Short mmCIF file of C-alpha atoms in Angstrom, two decimals:
data_model
loop_
_atom_site.label_atom_id
_atom_site.label_comp_id
_atom_site.label_asym_id
_atom_site.label_seq_id
_atom_site.Cartn_x
_atom_site.Cartn_y
_atom_site.Cartn_z
CA MET B 92 -92.79 -165.31 -73.60
CA GLN B 93 -95.52 -163.96 -71.30
CA PHE B 94 -94.82 -160.93 -69.13
CA THR B 95 -96.40 -161.50 -65.71
CA SER B 96 -95.45 -158.30 -63.87
CA GLU B 97 -93.88 -154.94 -64.54
CA GLN B 98 -92.44 -152.32 -62.22
CA LEU B 99 -90.39 -149.17 -62.60
CA LEU B 100 -87.35 -149.15 -60.31
CA ASP B 101 -86.37 -145.85 -58.73
CA ASP B 102 -83.70 -145.14 -61.34
CA GLY B 103 -86.20 -145.46 -64.19
CA ILE B 104 -85.23 -149.04 -65.09
CA CYS B 105 -88.17 -151.18 -66.15
CA GLU B 106 -88.17 -154.62 -64.48
CA ARG B 107 -90.47 -157.23 -65.96
CA GLU B 108 -90.95 -160.80 -64.81
CA PHE B 109 -91.87 -163.27 -67.51
CA MET B 110 -92.63 -166.93 -68.14
CA LEU B 111 -90.95 -168.66 -71.07
CA GLY B 112 -93.18 -171.71 -71.14
CA GLU B 113 -92.58 -173.15 -67.68
CA ILE B 114 -89.38 -171.19 -67.05
CA PRO B 115 -89.52 -167.99 -64.98
CA GLY B 116 -87.29 -165.10 -65.96
CA ILE B 117 -86.66 -161.39 -65.41
CA LEU B 118 -85.90 -158.66 -67.94
CA TRP B 119 -84.50 -155.24 -67.07
CA THR B 120 -84.46 -152.46 -69.66
CA PRO B 121 -82.83 -149.05 -69.17
CA ALA B 122 -84.84 -145.86 -68.75
CA SER B 123 -85.74 -143.83 -71.82
CA VAL B 124 -83.92 -145.38 -74.77
CA SER B 125 -84.76 -144.43 -78.32
CA ALA B 126 -83.11 -147.27 -80.28
CA PRO B 127 -82.96 -151.05 -79.64
CA VAL B 128 -80.29 -151.76 -77.01
CA PRO B 129 -77.63 -154.46 -76.53
CA LEU B 130 -78.42 -157.27 -74.09
CA ILE B 131 -76.45 -158.97 -71.32
CA LEU B 132 -77.63 -162.42 -70.21
CA LEU B 133 -77.01 -162.69 -66.47
CA GLY B 134 -75.86 -166.17 -65.46
CA HIS B 135 -76.06 -167.23 -61.80
CA PRO B 136 -75.44 -170.26 -59.58
CA PRO B 137 -78.31 -172.77 -59.15
CA LEU B 138 -79.64 -171.23 -55.93
CA GLY B 139 -82.94 -169.94 -57.30
CA LEU B 140 -83.79 -166.53 -58.75
CA ARG B 141 -85.43 -165.32 -55.53
CA THR B 142 -82.26 -165.99 -53.53
CA MET B 143 -80.09 -164.45 -56.23
CA TYR B 144 -82.42 -161.48 -56.88
CA PRO B 145 -80.48 -158.75 -54.99
CA ARG B 146 -77.22 -159.55 -56.74
CA LEU B 147 -78.88 -159.99 -60.15
CA ALA B 148 -80.76 -156.70 -59.80
CA GLY B 149 -77.48 -154.97 -58.85
CA ARG B 150 -75.79 -156.34 -61.96
CA ALA B 151 -78.80 -155.34 -64.07
CA ARG B 152 -78.55 -151.76 -62.75
CA HIS B 153 -74.90 -151.63 -63.83
CA ALA B 154 -75.85 -152.95 -67.26
CA ALA B 155 -78.66 -150.39 -67.55
CA ALA B 156 -76.31 -147.57 -66.56
CA ALA B 157 -74.20 -148.54 -69.59
CA GLY B 158 -77.32 -148.50 -71.79
CA PHE B 159 -77.76 -152.28 -71.94
CA ALA B 160 -80.78 -154.46 -71.20
CA ALA B 161 -80.20 -157.46 -68.92
CA ALA B 162 -82.12 -160.69 -68.57
CA THR B 163 -81.97 -163.95 -66.69
CA ILE B 164 -83.93 -167.19 -66.43
CA GLU B 165 -84.33 -169.76 -63.68
CA LEU B 166 -82.03 -172.79 -63.95
CA PRO B 167 -83.60 -176.27 -64.20
CA GLY B 168 -84.19 -177.79 -60.78
CA SER B 169 -83.87 -174.43 -58.98
CA GLY B 170 -86.23 -171.89 -57.45
CA ASP B 171 -89.89 -172.45 -58.37
CA ARG B 172 -89.06 -175.06 -61.01
CA PRO B 173 -89.65 -178.77 -60.29
CA ARG B 174 -86.99 -180.52 -58.19
CA TRP B 175 -84.48 -182.53 -60.20
CA ALA B 176 -83.59 -185.72 -58.36
CA ALA B 177 -80.37 -186.56 -60.21
CA VAL B 178 -78.81 -183.15 -59.68
CA GLU B 179 -79.96 -182.97 -56.04
CA GLN B 180 -78.35 -186.35 -55.46
CA ALA B 181 -75.07 -185.10 -56.98
CA ARG B 182 -75.20 -181.98 -54.80
CA ALA B 183 -75.76 -184.08 -51.69
CA ASP B 184 -72.83 -186.30 -52.70
CA LEU B 185 -70.66 -183.20 -53.20
CA ARG B 186 -71.58 -181.78 -49.78
CA ARG B 187 -70.81 -185.12 -48.18
CA ALA B 188 -67.42 -185.38 -49.93
CA VAL B 189 -66.45 -181.81 -49.00
CA GLU B 190 -67.56 -182.22 -45.37
CA ALA B 191 -65.65 -185.51 -45.12
CA GLY B 192 -62.57 -183.82 -46.61
CA GLU B 193 -62.56 -186.34 -49.47
CA PRO B 194 -61.34 -185.38 -52.95
CA VAL B 195 -64.14 -184.47 -55.37
CA GLY B 196 -63.78 -187.02 -58.17
CA ASP B 197 -64.29 -186.49 -61.89
CA GLU B 198 -67.44 -188.63 -61.94
CA LEU B 199 -69.08 -186.52 -59.26
CA ILE B 200 -68.16 -183.28 -61.06
CA ASP B 201 -69.60 -184.66 -64.29
CA ALA B 202 -72.82 -185.76 -62.54
CA LEU B 203 -73.15 -182.35 -60.93
CA VAL B 204 -72.48 -180.10 -63.91
CA LEU B 205 -73.08 -181.87 -67.24
CA PRO B 206 -76.87 -182.43 -66.89
CA LEU B 207 -77.22 -178.76 -65.94
CA VAL B 208 -75.26 -177.70 -69.04
CA GLU B 209 -77.22 -180.08 -71.32
CA LYS B 210 -80.60 -178.88 -70.12
CA SER B 211 -80.03 -175.19 -69.49
CA VAL B 212 -78.10 -174.12 -72.60
CA PRO B 213 -81.03 -174.74 -74.99
CA GLU B 214 -83.23 -172.84 -72.52
CA TRP B 215 -80.93 -169.82 -72.60
CA GLN B 216 -81.01 -170.03 -76.40
CA ALA B 217 -84.83 -170.12 -76.40
CA ALA B 218 -84.82 -167.12 -74.07
CA LEU B 219 -82.51 -165.35 -76.51
CA ASP B 220 -84.95 -166.04 -79.38
CA ALA B 221 -87.77 -164.50 -77.37
CA LEU B 222 -85.78 -161.55 -76.04
CA LEU B 223 -84.33 -160.57 -79.42
CA SER B 224 -87.83 -160.56 -80.91
CA LEU B 225 -88.76 -157.65 -78.59
CA PRO B 226 -88.58 -154.30 -80.39
CA GLU B 227 -86.63 -152.65 -77.55
CA ILE B 228 -83.79 -155.18 -77.71
CA GLY B 229 -81.35 -155.22 -80.58
CA GLY B 230 -77.99 -156.70 -79.76
CA PRO B 231 -75.15 -157.49 -79.69
CA VAL B 232 -75.52 -159.97 -76.83
CA GLY B 233 -73.13 -160.65 -73.97
CA TYR B 234 -73.20 -163.46 -71.41
CA SER B 235 -71.99 -162.84 -67.88
CA GLY B 236 -71.20 -164.98 -64.85
CA GLY B 237 -72.91 -167.98 -63.31
CA VAL B 238 -71.89 -171.63 -63.72
CA ILE B 239 -68.81 -171.35 -65.92
CA SER B 240 -69.52 -174.57 -67.84
CA ILE B 241 -72.85 -173.14 -69.00
CA GLY B 242 -70.97 -170.05 -70.17
CA ILE B 243 -68.39 -172.16 -72.00
CA ARG B 244 -71.02 -174.20 -73.82
CA LEU B 245 -73.13 -171.13 -74.68
CA ALA B 246 -70.10 -169.17 -75.91
CA GLY B 247 -69.14 -172.11 -78.11
CA VAL B 248 -72.51 -172.99 -79.67
CA GLU B 249 -74.48 -169.73 -79.76
CA PRO B 250 -73.21 -167.41 -82.49
CA ARG B 251 -75.40 -164.53 -81.28
CA ILE B 252 -73.25 -164.17 -78.16
CA ALA B 253 -70.51 -161.67 -78.98
CA ALA B 254 -68.56 -161.54 -75.71
CA ALA B 255 -68.59 -163.32 -72.38
CA GLY B 256 -67.55 -162.47 -68.84
CA LEU B 257 -66.94 -165.71 -66.94
CA PHE B 258 -66.23 -166.48 -63.28
CA ALA B 259 -63.72 -169.29 -62.76
CA GLY B 260 -65.38 -170.21 -59.50
CA SER B 261 -67.01 -173.60 -59.96
CA LEU B 262 -65.99 -177.18 -60.64
CA VAL B 263 -65.38 -177.83 -64.34
CA PRO B 264 -65.81 -181.27 -65.96
CA ALA B 265 -62.75 -182.37 -67.94
CA VAL B 266 -64.77 -182.42 -71.17
CA MET B 267 -65.40 -178.68 -70.87
CA PHE B 268 -61.66 -177.99 -71.34
CA GLU B 269 -62.08 -179.38 -74.87
CA GLU B 270 -65.11 -177.17 -75.44
CA ALA B 271 -63.13 -174.19 -74.13
CA ARG B 272 -60.61 -174.65 -76.96
CA ARG B 273 -63.42 -174.05 -79.46
CA VAL B 274 -64.51 -170.76 -77.89
CA THR B 275 -63.25 -167.84 -79.97
CA ILE B 276 -65.24 -164.79 -78.79
CA PRO B 277 -63.63 -162.15 -76.57
CA LEU B 278 -63.54 -163.28 -72.93
CA HIS B 279 -63.14 -161.58 -69.59
CA VAL B 280 -62.41 -164.18 -66.90
CA LEU B 281 -62.54 -163.49 -63.17
CA LEU B 282 -60.64 -165.65 -60.69
CA GLN B 283 -60.66 -165.39 -56.90
CA TRP B 284 -57.08 -166.28 -55.97
CA ASP B 285 -58.03 -168.06 -52.71
CA ASP B 286 -61.39 -169.53 -53.75
CA GLU B 287 -62.03 -172.27 -51.21
CA GLY B 288 -64.21 -174.31 -53.59
CA ASN B 289 -62.07 -173.98 -56.67
CA ASP B 290 -58.69 -175.30 -57.75
CA ARG B 291 -56.50 -172.34 -58.77
CA GLN B 292 -54.29 -174.34 -61.14
CA ALA B 293 -57.36 -175.83 -62.87
CA ALA B 294 -58.75 -172.31 -63.33
CA LEU B 295 -55.44 -171.12 -64.85
CA ASP B 296 -55.39 -174.18 -67.13
CA LEU B 297 -58.95 -173.44 -68.23
CA PHE B 298 -58.05 -169.83 -69.01
CA ASP B 299 -55.10 -171.10 -71.03
CA ALA B 300 -57.36 -173.54 -72.92
CA PHE B 301 -59.80 -170.96 -74.30
CA GLY B 302 -59.30 -170.48 -78.04
CA SER B 303 -60.13 -166.78 -77.97
CA LYS B 304 -57.54 -164.36 -79.33
CA GLU B 305 -58.78 -161.70 -76.93
CA LYS B 306 -59.05 -163.04 -73.42
CA ALA B 307 -58.16 -161.38 -70.14
CA LEU B 308 -57.81 -162.97 -66.72
CA HIS B 309 -58.47 -160.73 -63.74
CA ALA B 310 -57.40 -162.41 -60.52
CA HIS B 311 -58.22 -160.82 -57.17
CA MET B 312 -57.47 -161.70 -53.59
CA GLY B 313 -59.97 -163.45 -51.37
CA GLY B 314 -62.45 -166.29 -51.40
CA HIS B 315 -65.36 -167.22 -53.62
CA THR B 316 -67.68 -164.39 -52.58
CA GLY B 317 -64.93 -161.79 -52.16
CA VAL B 318 -64.92 -160.36 -55.69
CA PRO B 319 -64.08 -156.67 -55.14
CA GLN B 320 -66.45 -154.00 -56.36
CA PHE B 321 -63.89 -152.53 -58.76
CA ALA B 322 -63.84 -155.88 -60.61
CA GLY B 323 -67.36 -154.99 -61.73
CA GLU B 324 -66.10 -151.72 -63.17
CA ASP B 325 -63.43 -153.50 -65.21
CA ALA B 326 -66.05 -156.00 -66.47
CA ALA B 327 -68.32 -153.09 -67.41
CA GLY B 328 -65.47 -151.68 -69.48
CA PHE B 329 -65.10 -155.04 -71.23
CA PHE B 330 -68.79 -155.19 -72.20
CA ALA B 331 -68.80 -151.53 -73.20
CA ARG B 332 -65.94 -152.25 -75.64
CA HIS B 333 -67.66 -155.26 -77.20
CA LEU B 334 -71.40 -154.54 -77.11
CA ARG B 335 -71.43 -150.92 -78.20
CA MET P 30 -33.06 -130.52 -59.17
CA GLN P 31 -32.38 -128.12 -62.04
CA PHE P 32 -34.97 -127.66 -64.77
CA THR P 33 -33.21 -127.48 -68.13
CA SER P 34 -36.13 -127.04 -70.54
CA GLU P 35 -39.85 -126.43 -70.47
CA GLN P 36 -42.52 -126.83 -73.13
CA LEU P 37 -46.30 -126.81 -73.24
CA LEU P 38 -47.69 -129.86 -75.04
CA ASP P 39 -50.77 -129.36 -77.21
CA ASP P 40 -53.16 -130.56 -74.51
CA GLY P 41 -51.85 -127.98 -72.03
CA ILE P 42 -49.55 -130.41 -70.20
CA CYS P 43 -46.30 -128.84 -69.06
CA GLU P 44 -43.25 -131.00 -69.85
CA ARG P 45 -40.02 -130.11 -68.10
CA GLU P 46 -36.67 -131.82 -68.43
CA PHE P 47 -34.47 -131.68 -65.35
CA MET P 48 -31.14 -132.80 -63.98
CA LEU P 49 -31.00 -134.35 -60.53
CA GLY P 50 -27.26 -134.05 -60.04
CA GLU P 51 -25.96 -136.16 -62.94
CA ILE P 52 -29.28 -137.91 -63.58
CA PRO P 53 -31.56 -136.64 -66.37
CA GLY P 54 -35.31 -136.78 -65.82
CA ILE P 55 -38.63 -135.51 -67.13
CA LEU P 56 -41.61 -134.11 -65.24
CA TRP P 57 -45.09 -133.73 -66.72
CA THR P 58 -47.75 -131.71 -64.88
CA PRO P 59 -51.39 -131.41 -65.94
CA ALA P 60 -52.83 -128.20 -67.36
CA SER P 61 -54.39 -125.68 -65.02
CA VAL P 62 -54.50 -127.27 -61.57
CA SER P 63 -55.27 -125.21 -58.48
CA ALA P 64 -54.11 -127.59 -55.72
CA PRO P 65 -51.01 -129.83 -55.42
CA VAL P 66 -51.56 -133.03 -57.42
CA PRO P 67 -50.74 -136.72 -56.87
CA LEU P 68 -47.68 -138.10 -58.67
CA ILE P 69 -47.01 -141.26 -60.66
CA LEU P 70 -43.38 -142.33 -61.07
CA LEU P 71 -43.02 -143.88 -64.53
CA GLY P 72 -40.68 -146.87 -64.53
CA HIS P 73 -39.21 -148.12 -67.81
CA PRO P 74 -36.77 -150.72 -69.15
CA PRO P 75 -33.08 -149.76 -69.34
CA LEU P 76 -33.21 -148.64 -72.98
CA GLY P 77 -32.62 -144.92 -72.41
CA LEU P 78 -35.13 -142.10 -71.94
CA ARG P 79 -34.82 -140.92 -75.56
CA THR P 80 -35.76 -144.34 -76.91
CA MET P 81 -38.59 -144.70 -74.40
CA TYR P 82 -39.83 -141.10 -74.76
CA PRO P 83 -42.88 -141.73 -76.99
CA ARG P 84 -44.28 -144.42 -74.67
CA LEU P 85 -43.43 -142.46 -71.52
CA ALA P 86 -45.06 -139.30 -72.88
CA GLY P 87 -48.16 -141.34 -73.77
CA ARG P 88 -48.37 -142.70 -70.23
CA ALA P 89 -47.80 -139.20 -68.83
CA ARG P 90 -50.71 -137.88 -70.92
CA HIS P 91 -52.98 -140.55 -69.44
CA ALA P 92 -51.81 -139.63 -65.94
CA ALA P 93 -52.39 -135.93 -66.63
CA ALA P 94 -55.89 -136.65 -67.95
CA ALA P 95 -56.64 -138.16 -64.53
CA GLY P 96 -55.23 -135.06 -62.83
CA PHE P 97 -51.88 -136.60 -61.84
CA ALA P 98 -48.32 -135.41 -62.43
CA ALA P 99 -45.89 -137.97 -63.83
CA ALA P 100 -42.12 -138.14 -63.66
CA THR P 101 -39.27 -140.39 -64.68
CA ILE P 102 -35.50 -140.51 -64.40
CA GLU P 103 -32.80 -142.15 -66.49
CA LEU P 104 -31.62 -145.54 -65.21
CA PRO P 105 -27.91 -145.96 -64.35
CA GLY P 106 -25.89 -147.09 -67.38
CA SER P 107 -28.64 -146.05 -69.85
CA GLY P 108 -29.21 -143.17 -72.25
CA ASP P 109 -26.83 -140.23 -71.71
CA ARG P 110 -25.48 -141.63 -68.44
CA PRO P 111 -22.00 -143.22 -68.32
CA ARG P 112 -21.74 -146.82 -69.57
CA TRP P 113 -21.74 -149.42 -66.82
CA ALA P 114 -19.38 -152.24 -67.74
CA ALA P 115 -20.71 -154.89 -65.32
CA VAL P 116 -24.32 -154.54 -66.47
CA GLU P 117 -23.36 -154.37 -70.14
CA GLN P 118 -21.40 -157.58 -69.69
CA ALA P 119 -24.43 -159.27 -68.08
CA ARG P 120 -26.65 -158.08 -70.95
CA ALA P 121 -24.23 -159.45 -73.52
CA ASP P 122 -24.14 -162.76 -71.62
CA LEU P 123 -27.96 -162.84 -71.60
CA ARG P 124 -28.17 -162.17 -75.34
CA ARG P 125 -25.65 -164.92 -75.97
CA ALA P 126 -27.55 -167.42 -73.80
CA VAL P 127 -30.90 -166.60 -75.41
CA GLU P 128 -29.50 -166.78 -78.95
CA ALA P 129 -27.83 -170.11 -78.17
CA GLY P 130 -31.11 -171.40 -76.71
CA GLU P 131 -29.42 -172.02 -73.36
CA PRO P 132 -31.31 -171.69 -70.07
CA VAL P 133 -30.79 -168.35 -68.34
CA GLY P 134 -29.24 -169.27 -65.00
CA ASP P 135 -29.88 -167.68 -61.61
CA GLU P 136 -26.38 -166.19 -61.47
CA LEU P 137 -26.87 -164.39 -64.76
CA ILE P 138 -30.28 -163.04 -63.68
CA ASP P 139 -28.76 -161.79 -60.42
CA ALA P 140 -25.84 -160.13 -62.28
CA LEU P 141 -28.28 -158.49 -64.69
CA VAL P 142 -30.86 -157.18 -62.25
CA LEU P 143 -29.51 -156.80 -58.72
CA PRO P 144 -26.91 -154.06 -59.42
CA LEU P 145 -29.61 -152.09 -61.24
CA VAL P 146 -31.96 -152.41 -58.25
CA GLU P 147 -29.21 -151.48 -55.76
CA LYS P 148 -28.19 -148.39 -57.65
CA SER P 149 -31.46 -147.10 -59.06
CA VAL P 150 -33.79 -147.39 -56.07
CA PRO P 151 -31.96 -144.71 -53.99
CA GLU P 152 -31.98 -142.53 -57.12
CA TRP P 153 -35.78 -142.84 -57.45
CA GLN P 154 -36.04 -141.97 -53.75
CA ALA P 155 -33.86 -138.89 -54.25
CA ALA P 156 -36.03 -137.90 -57.20
CA LEU P 157 -39.07 -138.30 -54.97
CA ASP P 158 -37.52 -135.97 -52.36
CA ALA P 159 -36.98 -133.32 -55.04
CA LEU P 160 -40.35 -133.77 -56.76
CA LEU P 161 -42.36 -133.66 -53.53
CA SER P 162 -40.64 -130.40 -52.58
CA LEU P 163 -42.22 -128.69 -55.63
CA PRO P 164 -45.32 -126.68 -54.66
CA GLU P 165 -47.39 -128.13 -57.54
CA ILE P 166 -46.89 -131.75 -56.40
CA GLY P 167 -48.57 -133.07 -53.28
CA GLY P 168 -49.11 -136.80 -53.29
CA PRO P 169 -50.03 -139.55 -52.79
CA VAL P 170 -47.41 -141.21 -55.00
CA GLY P 171 -47.79 -144.22 -57.28
CA TYR P 172 -45.12 -146.23 -59.08
CA SER P 173 -45.85 -147.75 -62.46
CA GLY P 174 -44.15 -150.23 -64.79
CA GLY P 175 -40.54 -150.74 -65.75
CA VAL P 176 -38.13 -153.34 -64.37
CA ILE P 177 -40.36 -155.20 -61.89
CA SER P 178 -37.55 -155.83 -59.40
CA ILE P 179 -37.03 -152.07 -59.06
CA GLY P 180 -40.78 -151.75 -58.42
CA ILE P 181 -40.69 -154.52 -55.80
CA ARG P 182 -37.77 -152.95 -53.90
CA LEU P 183 -39.26 -149.44 -54.09
CA ALA P 184 -42.71 -150.64 -52.99
CA GLY P 185 -41.10 -152.40 -50.04
CA VAL P 186 -38.70 -149.71 -48.78
CA GLU P 187 -40.31 -146.38 -49.73
CA PRO P 188 -43.27 -145.56 -47.47
CA ARG P 189 -44.29 -142.58 -49.61
CA ILE P 190 -45.37 -144.94 -52.44
CA ALA P 191 -49.05 -145.70 -51.86
CA ALA P 192 -49.82 -148.02 -54.78
CA ALA P 193 -47.90 -149.71 -57.58
CA GLY P 194 -48.73 -150.98 -61.05
CA LEU P 195 -46.15 -153.61 -62.02
CA PHE P 196 -45.44 -155.46 -65.28
CA ALA P 197 -44.45 -159.11 -64.77
CA GLY P 198 -42.35 -158.98 -67.89
CA SER P 199 -38.74 -159.29 -66.86
CA LEU P 200 -36.43 -161.80 -65.23
CA VAL P 201 -36.71 -161.74 -61.45
CA PRO P 202 -33.85 -162.77 -59.12
CA ALA P 203 -34.87 -165.37 -56.54
CA VAL P 204 -34.13 -162.98 -53.70
CA MET P 205 -36.84 -160.60 -54.95
CA PHE P 206 -39.52 -163.20 -54.17
CA GLU P 207 -38.60 -162.73 -50.50
CA GLU P 208 -38.81 -158.96 -50.88
CA ALA P 209 -42.20 -159.37 -52.58
CA ARG P 210 -43.57 -161.00 -49.42
CA ARG P 211 -42.81 -157.80 -47.51
CA VAL P 212 -44.73 -155.57 -49.95
CA THR P 213 -48.10 -154.61 -48.48
CA ILE P 214 -49.36 -151.69 -50.61
CA PRO P 215 -52.17 -152.20 -53.18
CA LEU P 216 -50.80 -153.73 -56.38
CA HIS P 217 -52.00 -153.98 -59.97
CA VAL P 218 -49.90 -156.57 -61.83
CA LEU P 219 -49.91 -157.00 -65.62
CA LEU P 220 -48.87 -160.28 -67.22
CA GLN P 221 -48.55 -161.02 -70.93
CA TRP P 222 -49.69 -164.67 -71.14
CA ASP P 223 -47.28 -165.58 -73.97
CA ASP P 224 -44.36 -163.32 -73.06
CA GLU P 225 -41.41 -164.82 -74.93
CA GLY P 226 -38.85 -163.49 -72.46
CA ASN P 227 -40.68 -164.34 -69.28
CA ASP P 228 -41.62 -167.54 -67.47
CA ARG P 229 -45.40 -167.59 -66.91
CA GLN P 230 -45.28 -169.84 -63.86
CA ALA P 231 -42.59 -167.68 -62.26
CA ALA P 232 -44.77 -164.63 -62.84
CA LEU P 233 -47.77 -166.36 -61.23
CA ASP P 234 -45.58 -167.43 -58.29
CA LEU P 235 -44.37 -163.86 -57.90
CA PHE P 236 -47.95 -162.56 -57.88
CA ASP P 237 -48.78 -165.16 -55.24
CA ALA P 238 -45.77 -164.09 -53.15
CA PHE P 239 -46.72 -160.42 -52.75
CA GLY P 240 -47.86 -159.72 -49.20
CA SER P 241 -50.45 -157.13 -50.26
CA LYS P 242 -54.04 -157.67 -49.18
CA GLU P 243 -55.26 -155.86 -52.29
CA LYS P 244 -53.54 -157.18 -55.38
CA ALA P 245 -54.98 -157.85 -58.83
CA LEU P 246 -53.42 -159.78 -61.68
CA HIS P 247 -54.50 -158.79 -65.19
CA ALA P 248 -53.31 -161.33 -67.75
CA HIS P 249 -53.71 -160.61 -71.46
CA MET P 250 -52.93 -162.56 -74.58
CA GLY P 251 -49.84 -161.92 -76.62
CA GLY P 252 -46.14 -161.35 -76.25
CA HIS P 253 -44.04 -158.89 -74.28
CA THR P 254 -44.96 -155.79 -76.26
CA GLY P 255 -48.57 -156.80 -76.93
CA VAL P 256 -50.21 -155.21 -73.88
CA PRO P 257 -53.64 -154.15 -75.17
CA GLN P 258 -54.69 -150.53 -74.94
CA PHE P 259 -57.62 -151.31 -72.65
CA ALA P 260 -55.12 -152.63 -70.07
CA GLY P 261 -54.07 -149.01 -69.64
CA GLU P 262 -57.64 -148.00 -68.87
CA ASP P 263 -57.92 -150.64 -66.15
CA ALA P 264 -54.58 -149.48 -64.69
CA ALA P 265 -55.84 -145.88 -64.77
CA GLY P 266 -58.85 -147.02 -62.74
CA PHE P 267 -56.51 -148.62 -60.22
CA PHE P 268 -54.47 -145.43 -59.73
CA ALA P 269 -57.63 -143.29 -59.64
CA ARG P 270 -58.91 -145.44 -56.74
CA HIS P 271 -55.69 -145.18 -54.75
CA LEU P 272 -54.19 -141.77 -55.49
CA ARG P 273 -57.28 -139.61 -55.28
#
């Protein structure tokens, strides 16, 4: 992991951009800490880190206020990373289906999501190796948000992740319901009750499928981008309980 | 309203028992406040105030820690109030149906819940008149917990209630779904995902029915009495946002 830039934000948070091989990423560490801190991995939709930066930096500030570091990496095929023809094709097919008012079939959902899960999860794990080798970062580690199937896979296969906050806001391949049953870490799941791009019953079924003994579903009114600010405070409480 | 006893609890909270006509009640006010405080009405199941006292006092302590007064009254037919033959008959019928593994029919649910709603809601309103006339209590007023149908009716008909925290943990007559549509105040709804005495889909349908623009559903694992402690912290955040 090579740090490529460093700046102090106005609230004393240190923001460093890095390259993990060919993968760009950002690490935020809280101001003036004396001992290694817990870490929250910030998931995000595949829109590119530059596009997502304001929201990611806002979430990182909340993490830092709780005494946690936060980090994220670019998803394959997004931002400054090379285009990925197969996934771009699936996205174009999805747009076409949605605009034509056609149902989004299982094959299309699989083509859209599964390659992203396959490729990105090992990258997040490599990032975790690098981040946990830094003296200022200790653990435990939480994962938060982004493409929920990536969160499901990571929560199931990566034992260093102690708790996950997931957003039931994207299409989920049927196979991920099986993987959800094998997830046992504490979960905090957000659902937007009127999410235009998401099937409410499927989201409730997914919540039901998770094997975790401690899981909470927080459903709020409104569409995909309408998550209320206080939902962030409840999620902060969840991570504070599990990462401290 | 006649106060019949007064004691200071160890954290400085003043606990006063009162009689509102024939109805016993308890009022808790926080230690050392200079201005009139908001009030949370503490709903409870019809098991009698003495039985419920430890849990009610715990909730009142949380309210007081946030700077709120809390109050409750005995439900008709419970505790020291006269027996109520019709409701006792319905309860016996319910027990019999549940023990025999029979479905609990709509008529039985109506007989069990509707008389309680009809009789108790005007009593809570009378208690509100008396409580809001005390110089130490200002408002706004929240309603929390207990028989959800009482909460639905109160939230719909009593304009002085500004926000309600409800527990989707009891049988709900079909007619209350209609009343739920007319509720517009902010709501915080708790659901125990594996509540043995409650139909999960009916609870989700009820949440969907509420007319409120701000409503949140917090679902947690476990049975009826398994509400985790952190659920109380999230509910406290809800009331802090709306009563302060």
